[in-house]
mmCIF file of C-alpha atoms and ligand atoms in Angstrom:
data_model
loop_
_atom_site.group_PDB
_atom_site.id
_atom_site.type_symbol
_atom_site.label_atom_id
_atom_site.label_comp_id
_atom_site.label_asym_id
_atom_site.label_seq_id
_atom_site.Cartn_x
_atom_site.Cartn_y
_atom_site.Cartn_z
ATOM 1 C CA MET A 1 -19.454 -109.178 48.423
ATOM 2 C CA LYS A 2 -16.111 -108.775 50.130
ATOM 3 C CA LYS A 3 -13.569 -106.648 48.241
ATOM 4 C CA MET A 4 -9.943 -107.145 49.097
ATOM 5 C CA LEU A 5 -6.847 -105.215 48.230
ATOM 6 C CA VAL A 6 -3.894 -107.579 48.205
ATOM 7 C CA THR A 7 -0.581 -105.793 47.768
ATOM 8 C CA GLY A 8 2.490 -107.665 46.530
ATOM 9 C CA GLY A 9 0.214 -110.340 45.091
ATOM 10 C CA ALA A 10 2.556 -111.067 42.188
ATOM 11 C CA GLY A 11 5.222 -112.308 44.598
ATOM 12 C CA PHE A 12 5.631 -115.716 46.170
ATOM 13 C CA ILE A 13 3.287 -115.795 49.189
ATOM 14 C CA GLY A 14 0.831 -113.166 47.890
ATOM 15 C CA SER A 15 0.184 -115.138 44.690
ATOM 16 C CA HIS A 16 -0.501 -118.320 46.669
ATOM 17 C CA PHE A 17 -2.833 -116.367 48.943
ATOM 18 C CA ILE A 18 -4.842 -114.950 46.021
ATOM 19 C CA ARG A 19 -5.170 -118.391 44.396
ATOM 20 C CA TYR A 20 -6.167 -119.955 47.717
ATOM 21 C CA MET A 21 -8.814 -117.327 48.490
ATOM 22 C CA LEU A 22 -10.393 -117.343 45.013
ATOM 23 C CA SER A 23 -10.610 -121.119 44.993
ATOM 24 C CA LYS A 24 -12.202 -121.211 48.449
ATOM 25 C CA HIS A 25 -14.669 -118.312 48.219
ATOM 26 C CA LYS A 26 -17.164 -117.479 45.466
ATOM 27 C CA ASP A 27 -18.336 -114.089 46.690
ATOM 28 C CA LEU A 28 -15.010 -112.343 46.708
ATOM 29 C CA GLU A 29 -13.271 -109.702 44.624
ATOM 30 C CA ILE A 30 -9.531 -109.251 44.779
ATOM 31 C CA ILE A 31 -7.484 -106.334 43.518
ATOM 32 C CA ASN A 32 -3.785 -107.099 43.324
ATOM 33 C CA LEU A 33 -1.593 -103.992 43.537
ATOM 34 C CA ASP A 34 2.005 -104.850 42.733
ATOM 35 C CA LYS A 35 4.943 -102.767 41.553
ATOM 36 C CA LEU A 36 6.445 -105.750 39.713
ATOM 37 C CA THR A 37 9.943 -105.435 41.093
ATOM 38 C CA TYR A 38 12.442 -108.153 40.162
ATOM 39 C CA ALA A 39 10.489 -110.428 42.568
ATOM 40 C CA GLY A 40 7.027 -109.719 41.128
ATOM 41 C CA ASN A 41 5.969 -112.079 38.373
ATOM 42 C CA LEU A 42 2.585 -112.247 36.671
ATOM 43 C CA GLU A 43 3.359 -115.798 35.574
ATOM 44 C CA ASN A 44 2.737 -116.775 39.212
ATOM 45 C CA LEU A 45 -0.956 -116.060 38.591
ATOM 46 C CA LYS A 46 -1.423 -117.148 34.975
ATOM 47 C CA ASP A 47 -4.091 -119.669 35.933
ATOM 48 C CA ILE A 48 -6.390 -117.034 37.444
ATOM 49 C CA GLU A 49 -5.627 -113.919 35.394
ATOM 50 C CA LYS A 50 -8.898 -114.240 33.461
ATOM 51 C CA ASP A 51 -11.052 -114.798 36.560
ATOM 52 C CA SER A 52 -13.643 -111.973 36.552
ATOM 53 C CA ARG A 53 -13.269 -111.586 40.338
ATOM 54 C CA TYR A 54 -9.581 -110.719 39.978
ATOM 55 C CA THR A 55 -7.969 -107.437 38.859
ATOM 56 C CA PHE A 56 -4.279 -106.702 38.552
ATOM 57 C CA ILE A 57 -2.972 -103.160 38.878
ATOM 58 C CA GLN A 58 0.671 -102.314 38.480
ATOM 59 C CA GLY A 59 1.643 -99.709 41.067
ATOM 60 C CA ASP A 60 3.654 -98.802 44.115
ATOM 61 C CA ILE A 61 2.285 -98.895 47.682
ATOM 62 C CA CYS A 62 4.290 -95.704 48.283
ATOM 63 C CA ASP A 63 2.135 -93.914 45.681
ATOM 64 C CA GLU A 64 -0.431 -92.093 47.787
ATOM 65 C CA HIS A 65 -2.807 -91.233 44.916
ATOM 66 C CA ARG A 66 -2.880 -94.741 43.520
ATOM 67 C CA VAL A 67 -3.334 -96.262 46.969
ATOM 68 C CA ASN A 68 -6.162 -93.885 47.928
ATOM 69 C CA SER A 69 -8.051 -94.521 44.701
ATOM 70 C CA LEU A 70 -8.051 -98.241 45.502
ATOM 71 C CA VAL A 71 -8.552 -98.220 49.264
ATOM 72 C CA GLN A 72 -11.776 -96.220 48.996
ATOM 73 C CA ASN A 73 -13.379 -99.181 47.221
ATOM 74 C CA VAL A 74 -12.305 -102.122 49.390
ATOM 75 C CA ASN A 75 -13.242 -103.606 52.773
ATOM 76 C CA VAL A 76 -10.035 -105.412 53.593
ATOM 77 C CA ILE A 77 -6.320 -104.808 52.979
ATOM 78 C CA LEU A 78 -3.646 -107.481 53.105
ATOM 79 C CA ASN A 79 -0.185 -105.990 52.761
ATOM 80 C CA PHE A 80 2.226 -108.595 51.402
ATOM 81 C CA ALA A 81 4.227 -106.048 49.391
ATOM 82 C CA ALA A 82 7.798 -105.812 50.596
ATOM 83 C CA GLU A 83 11.402 -106.017 49.674
ATOM 84 C CA SER A 84 11.913 -109.463 51.164
ATOM 85 C CA HIS A 85 15.481 -110.723 50.733
ATOM 86 C CA VAL A 86 17.891 -110.283 53.657
ATOM 87 C CA ASP A 87 21.059 -110.424 51.513
ATOM 88 C CA ARG A 88 19.812 -107.625 49.249
ATOM 89 C CA SER A 89 19.022 -105.504 52.319
ATOM 90 C CA ILE A 90 22.615 -105.889 53.480
ATOM 91 C CA GLY A 91 23.898 -104.716 50.089
ATOM 92 C CA LYS A 92 21.412 -101.874 49.547
ATOM 93 C CA PRO A 93 18.796 -101.138 52.218
ATOM 94 C CA ASP A 94 17.192 -98.090 50.494
ATOM 95 C CA ASP A 95 14.165 -99.776 48.930
ATOM 96 C CA PHE A 96 13.534 -101.755 52.120
ATOM 97 C CA ILE A 97 13.090 -98.564 54.094
ATOM 98 C CA LYS A 98 10.823 -97.111 51.400
ATOM 99 C CA THR A 99 8.525 -100.067 50.815
ATOM 100 C CA ASP A 100 8.597 -101.888 54.148
ATOM 101 C CA ILE A 101 8.106 -98.761 56.279
ATOM 102 C CA TYR A 102 6.931 -95.800 54.185
ATOM 103 C CA GLY A 103 4.705 -98.018 52.023
ATOM 104 C CA VAL A 104 2.968 -99.348 55.147
ATOM 105 C CA PHE A 105 2.459 -95.757 56.307
ATOM 106 C CA VAL A 106 0.769 -94.826 52.999
ATOM 107 C CA LEU A 107 -1.575 -97.827 53.248
ATOM 108 C CA LEU A 108 -2.409 -97.050 56.883
ATOM 109 C CA GLU A 109 -3.114 -93.391 56.151
ATOM 110 C CA ALA A 110 -5.465 -94.385 53.328
ATOM 111 C CA SER A 111 -7.183 -96.839 55.685
ATOM 112 C CA LYS A 112 -7.628 -94.065 58.221
ATOM 113 C CA LYS A 113 -9.139 -91.801 55.572
ATOM 114 C CA TRP A 114 -11.529 -94.293 53.979
ATOM 115 C CA GLY A 115 -12.084 -96.868 56.733
ATOM 116 C CA VAL A 116 -11.491 -100.612 56.370
ATOM 117 C CA GLU A 117 -12.896 -103.648 58.168
ATOM 118 C CA ARG A 118 -9.484 -105.267 58.444
ATOM 119 C CA PHE A 119 -5.860 -104.354 57.805
ATOM 120 C CA VAL A 120 -3.573 -107.391 57.715
ATOM 121 C CA GLN A 121 0.075 -106.360 57.934
ATOM 122 C CA ILE A 122 2.183 -109.364 56.905
ATOM 123 C CA SER A 123 5.191 -109.401 59.209
ATOM 124 C CA THR A 124 7.916 -111.967 59.888
ATOM 125 C CA ASP A 125 9.646 -113.987 62.611
ATOM 126 C CA GLU A 126 12.839 -112.060 61.772
ATOM 127 C CA VAL A 127 11.606 -109.049 63.764
ATOM 128 C CA TYR A 128 12.464 -110.878 67.016
ATOM 129 C CA GLY A 129 16.069 -111.512 66.014
ATOM 130 C CA SER A 130 17.934 -114.675 66.913
ATOM 131 C CA ILE A 131 17.212 -117.078 69.793
ATOM 132 C CA GLU A 132 19.668 -119.771 70.955
ATOM 133 C CA ASN A 133 17.153 -121.785 73.018
ATOM 134 C CA GLY A 134 13.402 -121.636 73.533
ATOM 135 C CA TYR A 135 10.712 -119.958 71.435
ATOM 136 C CA PHE A 136 9.641 -116.369 70.871
ATOM 137 C CA LYS A 137 6.188 -115.347 72.065
ATOM 138 C CA GLU A 138 4.208 -112.540 70.468
ATOM 139 C CA ASN A 139 4.949 -110.003 73.202
ATOM 140 C CA ASP A 140 8.700 -110.625 73.362
ATOM 141 C CA THR A 141 11.107 -107.788 72.650
ATOM 142 C CA LEU A 142 11.897 -107.078 69.007
ATOM 143 C CA MET A 143 15.630 -107.147 68.227
ATOM 144 C CA PRO A 144 15.826 -107.215 64.413
ATOM 145 C CA SER A 145 19.363 -107.653 63.144
ATOM 146 C CA SER A 146 19.279 -106.955 59.387
ATOM 147 C CA PRO A 147 18.046 -103.841 57.580
ATOM 148 C CA TYR A 148 15.292 -106.088 56.155
ATOM 149 C CA ALA A 149 14.175 -107.278 59.584
ATOM 150 C CA ALA A 150 14.413 -103.773 61.052
ATOM 151 C CA SER A 151 12.299 -102.289 58.269
ATOM 152 C CA LYS A 152 9.714 -105.061 58.732
ATOM 153 C CA ALA A 153 9.697 -104.363 62.474
ATOM 154 C CA GLY A 154 9.069 -100.690 61.621
ATOM 155 C CA GLY A 155 6.056 -101.577 59.443
ATOM 156 C CA ASP A 156 4.780 -104.046 62.029
ATOM 157 C CA ARG A 157 4.880 -101.544 64.906
ATOM 158 C CA LEU A 158 3.607 -98.679 62.760
ATOM 159 C CA ALA A 159 0.529 -100.784 61.981
ATOM 160 C CA TYR A 160 0.085 -101.459 65.708
ATOM 161 C CA SER A 161 0.350 -97.737 66.473
ATOM 162 C CA TYR A 162 -2.469 -97.013 64.009
ATOM 163 C CA TYR A 163 -4.619 -99.496 65.916
ATOM 164 C CA VAL A 164 -3.826 -97.908 69.287
ATOM 165 C CA THR A 165 -4.017 -94.291 68.120
ATOM 166 C CA TYR A 166 -6.694 -94.311 65.423
ATOM 167 C CA GLY A 167 -8.517 -97.593 66.004
ATOM 168 C CA ILE A 168 -7.568 -99.080 62.605
ATOM 169 C CA PRO A 169 -8.536 -102.795 62.870
ATOM 170 C CA VAL A 170 -5.040 -104.144 62.359
ATOM 171 C CA VAL A 171 -3.890 -107.772 62.747
ATOM 172 C CA ILE A 172 -0.272 -108.844 62.329
ATOM 173 C CA PRO A 173 0.801 -112.358 61.285
ATOM 174 C CA ARG A 174 4.498 -113.132 61.869
ATOM 175 C CA SER A 175 5.432 -116.292 60.024
ATOM 176 C CA SER A 176 8.581 -118.362 59.865
ATOM 177 C CA ASN A 177 10.440 -119.240 56.628
ATOM 178 C CA ASN A 178 8.072 -120.266 53.824
ATOM 179 C CA PHE A 179 8.836 -122.644 50.992
ATOM 180 C CA GLY A 180 6.875 -123.928 48.000
ATOM 181 C CA PRO A 181 6.346 -123.428 44.255
ATOM 182 C CA PHE A 182 6.826 -119.945 42.683
ATOM 183 C CA GLN A 183 9.465 -118.775 45.186
ATOM 184 C CA TYR A 184 11.968 -116.452 43.527
ATOM 185 C CA PRO A 185 15.144 -118.546 43.178
ATOM 186 C CA GLU A 186 17.281 -116.425 45.491
ATOM 187 C CA LYS A 187 15.937 -117.894 48.760
ATOM 188 C CA ILE A 188 17.710 -120.980 50.077
ATOM 189 C CA VAL A 189 15.104 -123.643 49.170
ATOM 190 C CA SER A 190 14.349 -122.492 45.622
ATOM 191 C CA LEU A 191 17.996 -121.557 44.930
ATOM 192 C CA PHE A 192 19.329 -124.880 46.171
ATOM 193 C CA ILE A 193 16.741 -127.047 44.393
ATOM 194 C CA THR A 194 17.312 -125.269 41.068
ATOM 195 C CA ASN A 195 21.113 -125.241 41.463
ATOM 196 C CA ALA A 196 21.054 -128.969 42.251
ATOM 197 C CA LEU A 197 18.861 -129.662 39.216
ATOM 198 C CA ASP A 198 21.563 -127.969 37.106
ATOM 199 C CA ASP A 199 24.423 -129.763 38.957
ATOM 200 C CA LYS A 200 25.654 -126.414 40.293
ATOM 201 C CA LYS A 201 27.162 -125.859 43.738
ATOM 202 C CA LEU A 202 24.914 -125.113 46.734
ATOM 203 C CA PRO A 203 26.584 -122.236 48.660
ATOM 204 C CA ILE A 204 26.075 -122.702 52.420
ATOM 205 C CA TYR A 205 26.865 -119.606 54.502
ATOM 206 C CA GLY A 206 29.261 -120.052 57.425
ATOM 207 C CA ASP A 207 29.216 -123.469 59.104
ATOM 208 C CA GLY A 208 25.673 -124.365 57.998
ATOM 209 C CA GLY A 209 24.517 -124.623 61.623
ATOM 210 C CA ASN A 210 21.964 -121.770 61.382
ATOM 211 C CA VAL A 211 18.441 -122.980 62.092
ATOM 212 C CA ARG A 212 15.198 -121.973 60.379
ATOM 213 C CA ASP A 213 11.655 -123.254 61.048
ATOM 214 C CA TRP A 214 10.176 -124.302 57.689
ATOM 215 C CA LEU A 215 6.536 -123.646 56.825
ATOM 216 C CA PHE A 216 4.773 -124.753 53.637
ATOM 217 C CA VAL A 217 3.351 -121.681 51.904
ATOM 218 C CA ARG A 218 -0.219 -123.056 51.663
ATOM 219 C CA ASP A 219 -0.280 -123.678 55.422
ATOM 220 C CA ASN A 220 0.749 -120.052 55.872
ATOM 221 C CA CYS A 221 -2.107 -118.894 53.601
ATOM 222 C CA GLU A 222 -4.601 -120.812 55.726
ATOM 223 C CA ALA A 223 -3.177 -119.237 58.876
ATOM 224 C CA ILE A 224 -3.357 -115.736 57.380
ATOM 225 C CA GLU A 225 -7.021 -116.245 56.479
ATOM 226 C CA ILE A 226 -7.821 -117.411 60.009
ATOM 227 C CA ILE A 227 -6.030 -114.406 61.507
ATOM 228 C CA MET A 228 -7.866 -112.081 59.107
ATOM 229 C CA GLU A 229 -11.233 -113.625 60.055
ATOM 230 C CA ARG A 230 -10.797 -114.410 63.734
ATOM 231 C CA GLY A 231 -7.745 -112.542 64.985
ATOM 232 C CA LYS A 232 -8.230 -109.920 67.666
ATOM 233 C CA GLU A 233 -7.679 -106.306 66.622
ATOM 234 C CA GLY A 234 -4.232 -104.960 67.444
ATOM 235 C CA GLU A 235 -2.821 -108.457 68.020
ATOM 236 C CA VAL A 236 0.197 -110.283 66.647
ATOM 237 C CA TYR A 237 0.057 -113.994 65.735
ATOM 238 C CA ASN A 238 3.123 -116.181 65.244
ATOM 239 C CA ILE A 239 2.891 -118.822 62.497
ATOM 240 C CA GLY A 240 5.506 -121.560 62.545
ATOM 241 C CA GLY A 241 5.720 -124.918 60.827
ATOM 242 C CA GLY A 242 7.420 -126.672 63.750
ATOM 243 C CA ASN A 243 10.096 -127.924 61.325
ATOM 244 C CA GLU A 244 13.430 -126.703 62.621
ATOM 245 C CA ARG A 245 16.354 -127.717 60.430
ATOM 246 C CA THR A 246 19.940 -126.513 60.215
ATOM 247 C CA ASN A 247 20.848 -125.230 56.767
ATOM 248 C CA LEU A 248 23.174 -128.191 56.422
ATOM 249 C CA GLU A 249 20.370 -130.659 57.175
ATOM 250 C CA LEU A 250 18.118 -128.857 54.699
ATOM 251 C CA THR A 251 20.795 -128.905 51.991
ATOM 252 C CA GLU A 252 21.524 -132.605 52.399
ATOM 253 C CA PHE A 253 17.797 -133.377 52.415
ATOM 254 C CA ILE A 254 17.378 -131.612 49.050
ATOM 255 C CA LEU A 255 20.401 -133.349 47.532
ATOM 256 C CA ARG A 256 19.214 -136.773 48.717
ATOM 257 C CA MET A 257 15.683 -136.209 47.411
ATOM 258 C CA LEU A 258 17.127 -135.325 44.008
ATOM 259 C CA ASP A 259 19.627 -138.182 44.115
ATOM 260 C CA LYS A 260 22.488 -135.711 43.635
ATOM 261 C CA PRO A 261 26.009 -136.028 45.108
ATOM 262 C CA LEU A 262 26.467 -134.481 48.572
ATOM 263 C CA ASP A 263 29.683 -132.814 47.405
ATOM 264 C CA LEU A 264 27.580 -130.272 45.470
ATOM 265 C CA LYS A 265 27.383 -128.461 48.796
ATOM 266 C CA THR A 266 30.060 -125.868 49.400
ATOM 267 C CA PHE A 267 30.754 -123.619 52.382
ATOM 268 C CA VAL A 268 31.081 -119.911 51.586
ATOM 269 C CA GLU A 269 31.648 -116.699 53.535
ATOM 270 C CA ASP A 270 28.995 -116.126 56.195
ATOM 271 C CA ARG A 271 26.161 -113.609 55.807
ATOM 272 C CA LYS A 272 26.881 -110.420 57.788
ATOM 273 C CA GLY A 273 24.856 -110.322 61.030
ATOM 274 C CA HIS A 274 23.560 -113.833 60.289
ATOM 275 C CA ASP A 275 20.849 -114.793 62.810
ATOM 276 C CA ARG A 276 21.647 -118.198 64.285
ATOM 277 C CA ARG A 277 18.175 -119.512 64.986
ATOM 278 C CA TYR A 278 14.547 -118.498 64.560
ATOM 279 C CA ALA A 279 11.906 -120.318 66.590
ATOM 280 C CA LEU A 280 8.327 -119.375 67.404
ATOM 281 C CA ASN A 281 5.832 -120.304 70.060
ATOM 282 C CA THR A 282 2.600 -120.916 68.110
ATOM 283 C CA ASP A 283 0.091 -121.504 70.952
ATOM 284 C CA LYS A 284 -1.827 -118.319 70.088
ATOM 285 C CA ILE A 285 -2.617 -119.204 66.441
ATOM 286 C CA LYS A 286 -3.330 -122.812 67.436
ATOM 287 C CA ALA A 287 -5.929 -121.484 69.897
ATOM 288 C CA LEU A 288 -7.679 -119.926 66.860
ATOM 289 C CA GLY A 289 -7.977 -123.424 65.372
ATOM 290 C CA TRP A 290 -4.990 -123.494 62.979
ATOM 291 C CA LYS A 291 -2.443 -126.222 62.534
ATOM 292 C CA PRO A 292 -0.194 -126.972 59.559
ATOM 293 C CA ASN A 293 -1.762 -129.543 57.248
ATOM 294 C CA HIS A 294 1.467 -130.626 55.544
ATOM 295 C CA THR A 295 4.475 -132.471 56.854
ATOM 296 C CA PHE A 296 7.884 -131.039 56.023
ATOM 297 C CA GLU A 297 8.782 -134.148 54.002
ATOM 298 C CA ASN A 298 5.606 -134.266 51.887
ATOM 299 C CA ALA A 299 5.573 -130.527 51.230
ATOM 300 C CA MET A 300 9.254 -130.524 50.315
ATOM 301 C CA GLU A 301 8.692 -133.460 47.969
ATOM 302 C CA GLU A 302 5.837 -131.585 46.258
ATOM 303 C CA THR A 303 8.013 -128.459 46.037
ATOM 304 C CA ILE A 304 11.014 -130.263 44.532
ATOM 305 C CA PHE A 305 8.757 -132.013 42.043
ATOM 306 C CA TRP A 306 7.266 -128.654 41.017
ATOM 307 C CA TYR A 307 10.700 -127.101 40.294
ATOM 308 C CA GLN A 308 11.633 -130.246 38.351
ATOM 309 C CA LYS A 309 8.516 -129.935 36.181
ATOM 310 C CA ASN A 310 8.543 -126.133 35.773
ATOM 311 C CA ARG A 311 11.941 -125.188 34.429
ATOM 312 C CA TRP A 312 10.147 -122.693 32.146
ATOM 313 C CA TRP A 313 9.272 -120.702 35.270
ATOM 314 C CA TRP A 314 12.698 -120.452 36.928
ATOM 315 C CA GLU A 315 15.221 -120.727 34.081
ATOM 316 C CA ARG A 316 14.312 -117.275 32.769
ATOM 317 C CA LEU A 317 14.535 -115.831 36.281
ATOM 318 C CA LYS A 318 18.019 -117.237 36.785
ATOM 319 C CA SER A 319 19.400 -115.254 33.863
ATOM 320 C CA GLY A 320 19.538 -111.454 33.411
ATOM 321 C CA GLU A 321 19.113 -109.468 36.643
ATOM 322 C CA PHE A 322 19.536 -112.542 38.798
ATOM 323 C CA LEU A 323 22.825 -113.524 37.229
ATOM 324 C CA GLU A 324 24.235 -110.035 37.704
ATOM 325 C CA TYR A 325 23.150 -109.966 41.348
ATOM 326 C CA TYR A 326 24.436 -113.463 41.952
ATOM 327 C CA LYS A 327 27.878 -112.758 40.469
ATOM 328 C CA LYS A 328 28.215 -109.574 42.522
ATOM 329 C CA HIS A 329 26.925 -111.202 45.688
ATOM 330 C CA TYR A 330 29.037 -114.328 45.697
ATOM 331 C CA LYS A 331 32.698 -113.464 45.658
ATOM 332 C CA GLN A 332 33.474 -117.147 45.275
ATOM 333 C CA ASN A 333 33.221 -118.518 41.785
ATOM 334 C CA LEU A 334 30.622 -121.254 42.162
HETATM 335 P P1 NAD B 1 8.421 -111.641 47.342
HETATM 336 O O1 NAD B 1 9.696 -110.878 47.321
HETATM 337 O O2 NAD B 1 8.327 -112.934 46.623
HETATM 338 O O3 NAD B 1 7.225 -110.726 46.807
HETATM 339 C C1 NAD B 1 7.106 -109.374 47.135
HETATM 340 C C2 NAD B 1 6.135 -108.738 46.148
HETATM 341 O O4 NAD B 1 5.960 -107.374 46.530
HETATM 342 C C3 NAD B 1 6.641 -108.734 44.698
HETATM 343 O O5 NAD B 1 5.610 -109.154 43.844
HETATM 344 C C4 NAD B 1 7.016 -107.276 44.444
HETATM 345 O O6 NAD B 1 6.874 -106.888 43.094
HETATM 346 C C5 NAD B 1 6.034 -106.565 45.364
HETATM 347 N N1 NAD B 1 6.497 -105.220 45.767
HETATM 348 C C6 NAD B 1 7.726 -104.875 46.242
HETATM 349 N N2 NAD B 1 7.777 -103.562 46.486
HETATM 350 C C7 NAD B 1 6.542 -103.069 46.190
HETATM 351 C C8 NAD B 1 5.969 -101.770 46.254
HETATM 352 N N3 NAD B 1 6.664 -100.723 46.681
HETATM 353 N N4 NAD B 1 4.677 -101.624 45.877
HETATM 354 C C9 NAD B 1 3.958 -102.676 45.435
HETATM 355 N N5 NAD B 1 4.453 -103.917 45.337
HETATM 356 C C10 NAD B 1 5.733 -104.120 45.720
HETATM 357 O O7 NAD B 1 8.087 -111.825 48.889
HETATM 358 P P2 NAD B 1 7.372 -113.040 49.647
HETATM 359 O O8 NAD B 1 8.389 -114.035 50.021
HETATM 360 O O9 NAD B 1 6.161 -113.441 48.896
HETATM 361 O O10 NAD B 1 6.937 -112.290 50.990
HETATM 362 C C11 NAD B 1 5.661 -111.662 51.074
HETATM 363 C C12 NAD B 1 5.528 -111.026 52.442
HETATM 364 O O11 NAD B 1 5.696 -112.013 53.463
HETATM 365 C C13 NAD B 1 6.590 -109.960 52.717
HETATM 366 O O12 NAD B 1 5.984 -108.925 53.445
HETATM 367 C C14 NAD B 1 7.617 -110.675 53.585
HETATM 368 O O13 NAD B 1 8.289 -109.772 54.420
HETATM 369 C C15 NAD B 1 6.730 -111.629 54.360
HETATM 370 N N6 NAD B 1 7.346 -112.876 54.822
HETATM 371 C C16 NAD B 1 7.976 -113.710 53.942
HETATM 372 C C17 NAD B 1 8.495 -114.930 54.389
HETATM 373 C C18 NAD B 1 9.189 -115.874 53.450
HETATM 374 O O14 NAD B 1 9.717 -116.898 53.922
HETATM 375 N N7 NAD B 1 9.197 -115.659 52.156
HETATM 376 C C19 NAD B 1 8.385 -115.278 55.749
HETATM 377 C C20 NAD B 1 7.755 -114.376 56.615
HETATM 378 C C21 NAD B 1 7.219 -113.193 56.147
HETATM 379 O O1 TDX B 2 22.688 -119.089 49.328
HETATM 380 C C1 TDX B 2 22.275 -119.142 50.510
HETATM 381 N N1 TDX B 2 22.998 -119.863 51.420
HETATM 382 C C2 TDX B 2 22.636 -119.970 52.733
HETATM 383 O O2 TDX B 2 23.320 -120.636 53.533
HETATM 384 C C3 TDX B 2 21.097 -118.461 50.953
HETATM 385 C C4 TDX B 2 20.295 -117.648 49.987
HETATM 386 C C5 TDX B 2 20.749 -118.573 52.271
HETATM 387 N N2 TDX B 2 21.493 -119.282 53.150
HETATM 388 C C6 TDX B 2 21.059 -119.377 54.571
HETATM 389 C C7 TDX B 2 20.805 -118.056 55.263
HETATM 390 C C8 TDX B 2 19.720 -118.424 56.251
HETATM 391 O O3 TDX B 2 20.304 -118.969 57.427
HETATM 392 O O4 TDX B 2 19.817 -120.054 54.559
HETATM 393 C C9 TDX B 2 18.921 -119.520 55.547
HETATM 394 C C10 TDX B 2 17.669 -119.030 54.852
HETATM 395 O O5 TDX B 2 18.031 -117.906 54.052
HETATM 396 P P1 TDX B 2 16.965 -117.164 53.121
HETATM 397 O O6 TDX B 2 16.321 -118.161 52.247
HETATM 398 O O7 TDX B 2 17.640 -115.991 52.517
HETATM 399 O O8 TDX B 2 15.866 -116.733 54.187
HETATM 400 P P2 TDX B 2 15.963 -115.886 55.540
HETATM 401 O O9 TDX B 2 17.120 -114.973 55.529
HETATM 402 O O10 TDX B 2 15.839 -116.840 56.696
HETATM 403 O O11 TDX B 2 14.618 -115.000 55.411
HETATM 404 C C11 TDX B 2 13.388 -115.594 54.931
HETATM 405 O O12 TDX B 2 12.523 -115.899 55.976
HETATM 406 C C12 TDX B 2 11.910 -114.842 56.664
HETATM 407 C C13 TDX B 2 12.705 -114.676 53.928
HETATM 408 O O13 TDX B 2 13.613 -114.342 52.898
HETATM 409 C C14 TDX B 2 12.179 -113.441 54.600
HETATM 410 O O14 TDX B 2 11.442 -112.662 53.674
HETATM 411 C C15 TDX B 2 11.278 -113.841 55.728
HETATM 412 O O15 TDX B 2 10.866 -112.718 56.457
#
């Protein structure tokens, strides 16, 4: 029986990955180690919390003792745990450096001590920085432009160095922007859908011409599994949905789908160091047999429908800590 340690499994992508793996494989045990920061939410996994193959442990990936006690009993590690929001990293980078770099170091050291069959370090397209034209390939130069992206680049390359130096069987998926159910409502898709549902303004940074390549979260989970199973040790794999949209196009798409007035959109001060465009060449992961199974339109429709039907999930999150952060972050009164 395969035993996996999934870190950050109470967050957005990690929770989808755990659900996906448990539904696909019978002979699997998953331990979810999550600190439960503001972004960690056990309600994301309510449907599987009683599954005997699943164990949740609250803890920090920077905690060497906790990590070692778990790593000695697993075959595979998937590190999803991270501080993940660019805007928060601009305001206060401290926790990004701790979790996204030092936390990776603690996990790698434990892997070196106890041995693992696979170490999957979840990275991001943001490590490349911005590209005006063309597509980034896996061996292109990394030019991260936010403290978030730089800390992720640190974790990504640290994992690689443990492959080169100590032979740790590392693989590194770098995916584009994910969207789907259970995404903390601070990221553009979940924030804008939930704001629109409440007839609140949708704050577009700058001129709205920044481009992101949208990937449905379940397609990402399938790609991560393929990379874990078939990826070559020490290698990076880009994962992109092939759905480039400007933020303005995305915003208007959401408003139209919800039959809401287009004047809910409002232009606000630009993000500092705002990357103009992310775009990935995905030939390498496609050569492993992956392709996205969802169209942008169908996946977005499913996502919007989910937020419409699950107010219980996001209404609580948009009060308390979120409201404080939101008021501080947006100088404009939206
Ligand atoms: P998220 O913010 O929704 O979840 C992060 C999870 O990590 C939370 O459950 C949080 O409690 C946990 N966590 C944070 N610090 C921790 C620590 N020190 N120890 C243990 N747990 C900790 O993030 P997400 O959007 O699900 O992203 C997951 C991973 O995928 C991250 O590594 C992120 O960099 C990467 N990624 C995300 C996207 C995206 O579009 N969301 C795209 C590419 C890559
Ligand atoms: O209110 C907003 N208004 C706005 O115009 C927010 C929250 C965002 N934006 C813009 C900024 C970006 O151009 O929308 C775009 C997407 O922003 P985010 O949802 O914050 O995502 P991004 O910064 O692109 O990073 C995401 O994708 C890569 C994830 O948060 C990262 O964890 C991942 O690595």
